[in-house]
């Protein structure tokens, strides 16, 4: 994410530099050069953003696999105890109700941590 932020800053810097100095760019007929320079920086930024989204998708998949795996494990363990007669069915229903209620907030919390955030501006 830091690399993506840096690439965005570089692209913005080239853009604003070209706009700020547009008279000089026109004087030296460097419009195409400036456009190519900006396109290169923008392409770098776009690639960094794609990399960030790929890594977030992998992280999301991992989180979901852990949550579903944990829920399935609890389901299997409680089912074994019900079959052996050591756990009443009502307790199993309560356990699964509690787990179902926990899964939604955990999913939301995991989603919040996956949202890309820009670095705060440095104060100096």
PDB file of C-alpha atoms in Angstrom:
ATOM      1  CA  UNK A   1       0.000   0.000   0.000  1.00  0.00           C
ATOM      2  CA  UNK A   2       2.885   2.352   0.750  1.00  0.00           C
ATOM      3  CA  UNK A   3       4.327   1.715  -2.704  1.00  0.00           C
ATOM      4  CA  UNK A   4       0.923   2.472  -4.244  1.00  0.00           C
ATOM      5  CA  UNK A   5       0.691   5.700  -2.235  1.00  0.00           C
ATOM      6  CA  UNK A   6       4.193   6.693  -3.330  1.00  0.00           C
ATOM      7  CA  UNK A   7       3.354   5.949  -6.974  1.00  0.00           C
ATOM      8  CA  UNK A   8       0.185   8.040  -6.685  1.00  0.00           C
ATOM      9  CA  UNK A   9       2.168  10.921  -5.210  1.00  0.00           C
ATOM     10  CA  UNK A  10       4.692  10.713  -8.040  1.00  0.00           C
ATOM     11  CA  UNK A  11       1.958  10.708 -10.700  1.00  0.00           C
ATOM     12  CA  UNK A  12       0.235  13.646  -9.025  1.00  0.00           C
ATOM     13  CA  UNK A  13       3.538  15.468  -8.752  1.00  0.00           C
ATOM     14  CA  UNK A  14       4.230  15.100 -12.485  1.00  0.00           C
ATOM     15  CA  UNK A  15       0.671  16.186 -13.300  1.00  0.00           C
ATOM     16  CA  UNK A  16       0.729  19.285 -11.127  1.00  0.00           C
ATOM     17  CA  UNK A  17       4.268  20.155 -12.221  1.00  0.00           C
ATOM     18  CA  UNK A  18       3.172  20.046 -15.862  1.00  0.00           C
ATOM     19  CA  UNK A  19       0.054  22.102 -15.187  1.00  0.00           C
ATOM     20  CA  UNK A  20       1.885  24.646 -13.061  1.00  0.00           C
ATOM     21  CA  UNK A  21       4.562  25.092 -15.703  1.00  0.00           C
ATOM     22  CA  UNK A  22       2.260  24.834 -18.711  1.00  0.00           C
ATOM     23  CA  UNK A  23       3.663  27.995 -20.298  1.00  0.00           C
ATOM     24  CA  UNK A  24       7.201  26.605 -20.189  1.00  0.00           C
ATOM     25  CA  UNK A  25       5.983  23.244 -21.540  1.00  0.00           C
ATOM     26  CA  UNK A  26       4.236  24.994 -24.434  1.00  0.00           C
ATOM     27  CA  UNK A  27       7.225  27.247 -25.084  1.00  0.00           C
ATOM     28  CA  UNK A  28       9.520  24.237 -25.498  1.00  0.00           C
ATOM     29  CA  UNK A  29       6.783  22.226 -27.283  1.00  0.00           C
ATOM     30  CA  UNK A  30       7.131  19.439 -24.718  1.00  0.00           C
ATOM     31  CA  UNK A  31       3.466  18.502 -24.426  1.00  0.00           C
ATOM     32  CA  UNK A  32       4.028  14.972 -25.735  1.00  0.00           C
ATOM     33  CA  UNK A  33       7.033  14.463 -23.487  1.00  0.00           C
ATOM     34  CA  UNK A  34       5.064  15.559 -20.439  1.00  0.00           C
ATOM     35  CA  UNK A  35       2.111  13.390 -21.452  1.00  0.00           C
ATOM     36  CA  UNK A  36       4.378  10.336 -21.802  1.00  0.00           C
ATOM     37  CA  UNK A  37       6.023  11.094 -18.457  1.00  0.00           C
ATOM     38  CA  UNK A  38       2.624  11.331 -16.770  1.00  0.00           C
ATOM     39  CA  UNK A  39       1.365   8.171 -18.509  1.00  0.00           C
ATOM     40  CA  UNK A  40       4.390   6.230 -17.255  1.00  0.00           C
ATOM     41  CA  UNK A  41       3.841   7.358 -13.666  1.00  0.00           C
ATOM     42  CA  UNK A  42       0.123   6.660 -13.924  1.00  0.00           C
ATOM     43  CA  UNK A  43       0.755   3.150 -15.310  1.00  0.00           C
ATOM     44  CA  UNK A  44       3.079   2.461 -12.388  1.00  0.00           C
ATOM     45  CA  UNK A  45       0.401   3.641  -9.958  1.00  0.00           C
ATOM     46  CA  UNK A  46      -2.246   1.484 -11.628  1.00  0.00           C
ATOM     47  CA  UNK A  47      -0.021  -1.601 -11.383  1.00  0.00           C
ATOM     48  CA  UNK A  48       0.643  -0.933  -7.700  1.00  0.00           C
ATOM     49  CA  UNK A  49      -3.103  -0.617  -7.085  1.00  0.00           C
ATOM     50  CA  UNK A  50      -3.706  -3.958  -8.843  1.00  0.00           C
ATOM     51  CA  UNK A  51      -1.023  -5.528  -6.636  1.00  0.00           C
ATOM     52  CA  UNK A  52      -2.728  -4.127  -3.524  1.00  0.00           C
ATOM     53  CA  UNK A  53      -6.105  -5.491  -4.602  1.00  0.00           C
ATOM     54  CA  UNK A  54      -4.596  -8.932  -5.293  1.00  0.00           C
ATOM     55  CA  UNK A  55      -2.991  -9.066  -1.864  1.00  0.00           C
ATOM     56  CA  UNK A  56      -6.229  -7.942  -0.198  1.00  0.00           C
ATOM     57  CA  UNK A  57      -8.155 -10.639  -2.075  1.00  0.00           C
ATOM     58  CA  UNK A  58      -5.689 -13.277  -0.857  1.00  0.00           C
ATOM     59  CA  UNK A  59      -5.964 -12.005   2.700  1.00  0.00           C
ATOM     60  CA  UNK A  60      -9.763 -11.999   2.492  1.00  0.00           C
ATOM     61  CA  UNK A  61      -9.747 -15.575   1.195  1.00  0.00           C
ATOM     62  CA  UNK A  62      -7.483 -16.626   4.072  1.00  0.00           C
ATOM     63  CA  UNK A  63      -9.722 -14.955   6.647  1.00  0.00           C
ATOM     64  CA  UNK A  64     -12.834 -16.564   5.204  1.00  0.00           C
ATOM     65  CA  UNK A  65     -11.159 -19.990   5.115  1.00  0.00           C
ATOM     66  CA  UNK A  66     -10.225 -19.666   8.791  1.00  0.00           C
ATOM     67  CA  UNK A  67     -13.729 -18.576   9.818  1.00  0.00           C
ATOM     68  CA  UNK A  68     -15.489 -21.267   7.793  1.00  0.00           C
ATOM     69  CA  UNK A  69     -12.973 -23.880   8.927  1.00  0.00           C
ATOM     70  CA  UNK A  70     -13.518 -22.941  12.563  1.00  0.00           C
ATOM     71  CA  UNK A  71     -17.299 -23.007  12.202  1.00  0.00           C
ATOM     72  CA  UNK A  72     -17.143 -26.400  10.465  1.00  0.00           C
ATOM     73  CA  UNK A  73     -14.850 -27.786  13.157  1.00  0.00           C
ATOM     74  CA  UNK A  74     -17.203 -26.681  15.927  1.00  0.00           C
ATOM     75  CA  UNK A  75     -20.116 -28.179  13.989  1.00  0.00           C
ATOM     76  CA  UNK A  76     -18.304 -31.517  13.640  1.00  0.00           C
ATOM     77  CA  UNK A  77     -17.263 -31.634  17.307  1.00  0.00           C
ATOM     78  CA  UNK A  78     -20.746 -30.824  18.590  1.00  0.00           C
ATOM     79  CA  UNK A  79     -22.297 -33.332  16.178  1.00  0.00           C
ATOM     80  CA  UNK A  80     -19.990 -36.039  17.579  1.00  0.00           C
ATOM     81  CA  UNK A  81     -21.036 -35.184  21.120  1.00  0.00           C
ATOM     82  CA  UNK A  82     -24.734 -35.267  20.179  1.00  0.00           C
ATOM     83  CA  UNK A  83     -24.337 -38.671  18.505  1.00  0.00           C
ATOM     84  CA  UNK A  84     -22.494 -40.057  21.544  1.00  0.00           C
ATOM     85  CA  UNK A  85     -25.236 -38.674  23.787  1.00  0.00           C
ATOM     86  CA  UNK A  86     -22.953 -36.494  25.916  1.00  0.00           C
ATOM     87  CA  UNK A  87     -24.444 -33.200  24.693  1.00  0.00           C
ATOM     88  CA  UNK A  88     -28.140 -32.294  24.449  1.00  0.00           C
ATOM     89  CA  UNK A  89     -29.429 -31.000  21.134  1.00  0.00           C
ATOM     90  CA  UNK A  90     -30.566 -27.717  22.742  1.00  0.00           C
ATOM     91  CA  UNK A  91     -27.002 -26.895  23.765  1.00  0.00           C
ATOM     92  CA  UNK A  92     -25.805 -27.557  20.211  1.00  0.00           C
ATOM     93  CA  UNK A  93     -28.470 -25.212  18.849  1.00  0.00           C
ATOM     94  CA  UNK A  94     -27.405 -22.539  21.361  1.00  0.00           C
ATOM     95  CA  UNK A  95     -23.717 -22.962  20.466  1.00  0.00           C
ATOM     96  CA  UNK A  96     -24.423 -22.645  16.753  1.00  0.00           C
ATOM     97  CA  UNK A  97     -26.709 -19.649  17.325  1.00  0.00           C
ATOM     98  CA  UNK A  98     -23.950 -17.884  19.231  1.00  0.00           C
ATOM     99  CA  UNK A  99     -21.382 -18.732  16.531  1.00  0.00           C
ATOM    100  CA  UNK A 100     -23.714 -17.491  13.797  1.00  0.00           C
ATOM    101  CA  UNK A 101     -24.141 -14.200  15.645  1.00  0.00           C
ATOM    102  CA  UNK A 102     -20.372 -13.877  16.064  1.00  0.00           C
ATOM    103  CA  UNK A 103     -19.592 -14.540  12.411  1.00  0.00           C
ATOM    104  CA  UNK A 104     -21.234 -11.347  11.110  1.00  0.00           C
ATOM    105  CA  UNK A 105     -19.346  -8.904  13.390  1.00  0.00           C
ATOM    106  CA  UNK A 106     -16.098 -10.796  12.772  1.00  0.00           C
ATOM    107  CA  UNK A 107     -16.684 -10.554   9.028  1.00  0.00           C
ATOM    108  CA  UNK A 108     -17.327  -6.822   9.302  1.00  0.00           C
ATOM    109  CA  UNK A 109     -14.228  -6.351  11.446  1.00  0.00           C
ATOM    110  CA  UNK A 110     -12.139  -8.319   8.967  1.00  0.00           C
ATOM    111  CA  UNK A 111     -13.566  -6.249   6.107  1.00  0.00           C
ATOM    112  CA  UNK A 112     -12.678  -2.993   7.849  1.00  0.00           C
ATOM    113  CA  UNK A 113      -9.085  -4.100   8.278  1.00  0.00           C
ATOM    114  CA  UNK A 114      -8.915  -4.885   4.539  1.00  0.00           C
ATOM    115  CA  UNK A 115     -10.020  -1.435   3.361  1.00  0.00           C
ATOM    116  CA  UNK A 116      -7.035   0.316   1.782  1.00  0.00           C
ATOM    117  CA  UNK A 117      -6.228   3.510   3.631  1.00  0.00           C
ATOM    118  CA  UNK A 118      -3.999   6.312   2.533  1.00  0.00           C
ATOM    119  CA  UNK A 119      -1.172   7.291   4.784  1.00  0.00           C
ATOM    120  CA  UNK A 120      -1.950  10.350   6.886  1.00  0.00           C
ATOM    121  CA  UNK A 121      -0.153  13.535   5.887  1.00  0.00           C
ATOM    122  CA  UNK A 122       3.051  14.203   7.749  1.00  0.00           C
ATOM    123  CA  UNK A 123       2.887  17.179  10.024  1.00  0.00           C
ATOM    124  CA  UNK A 124       6.024  19.094  10.445  1.00  0.00           C
TER     125      UNK A 124
END
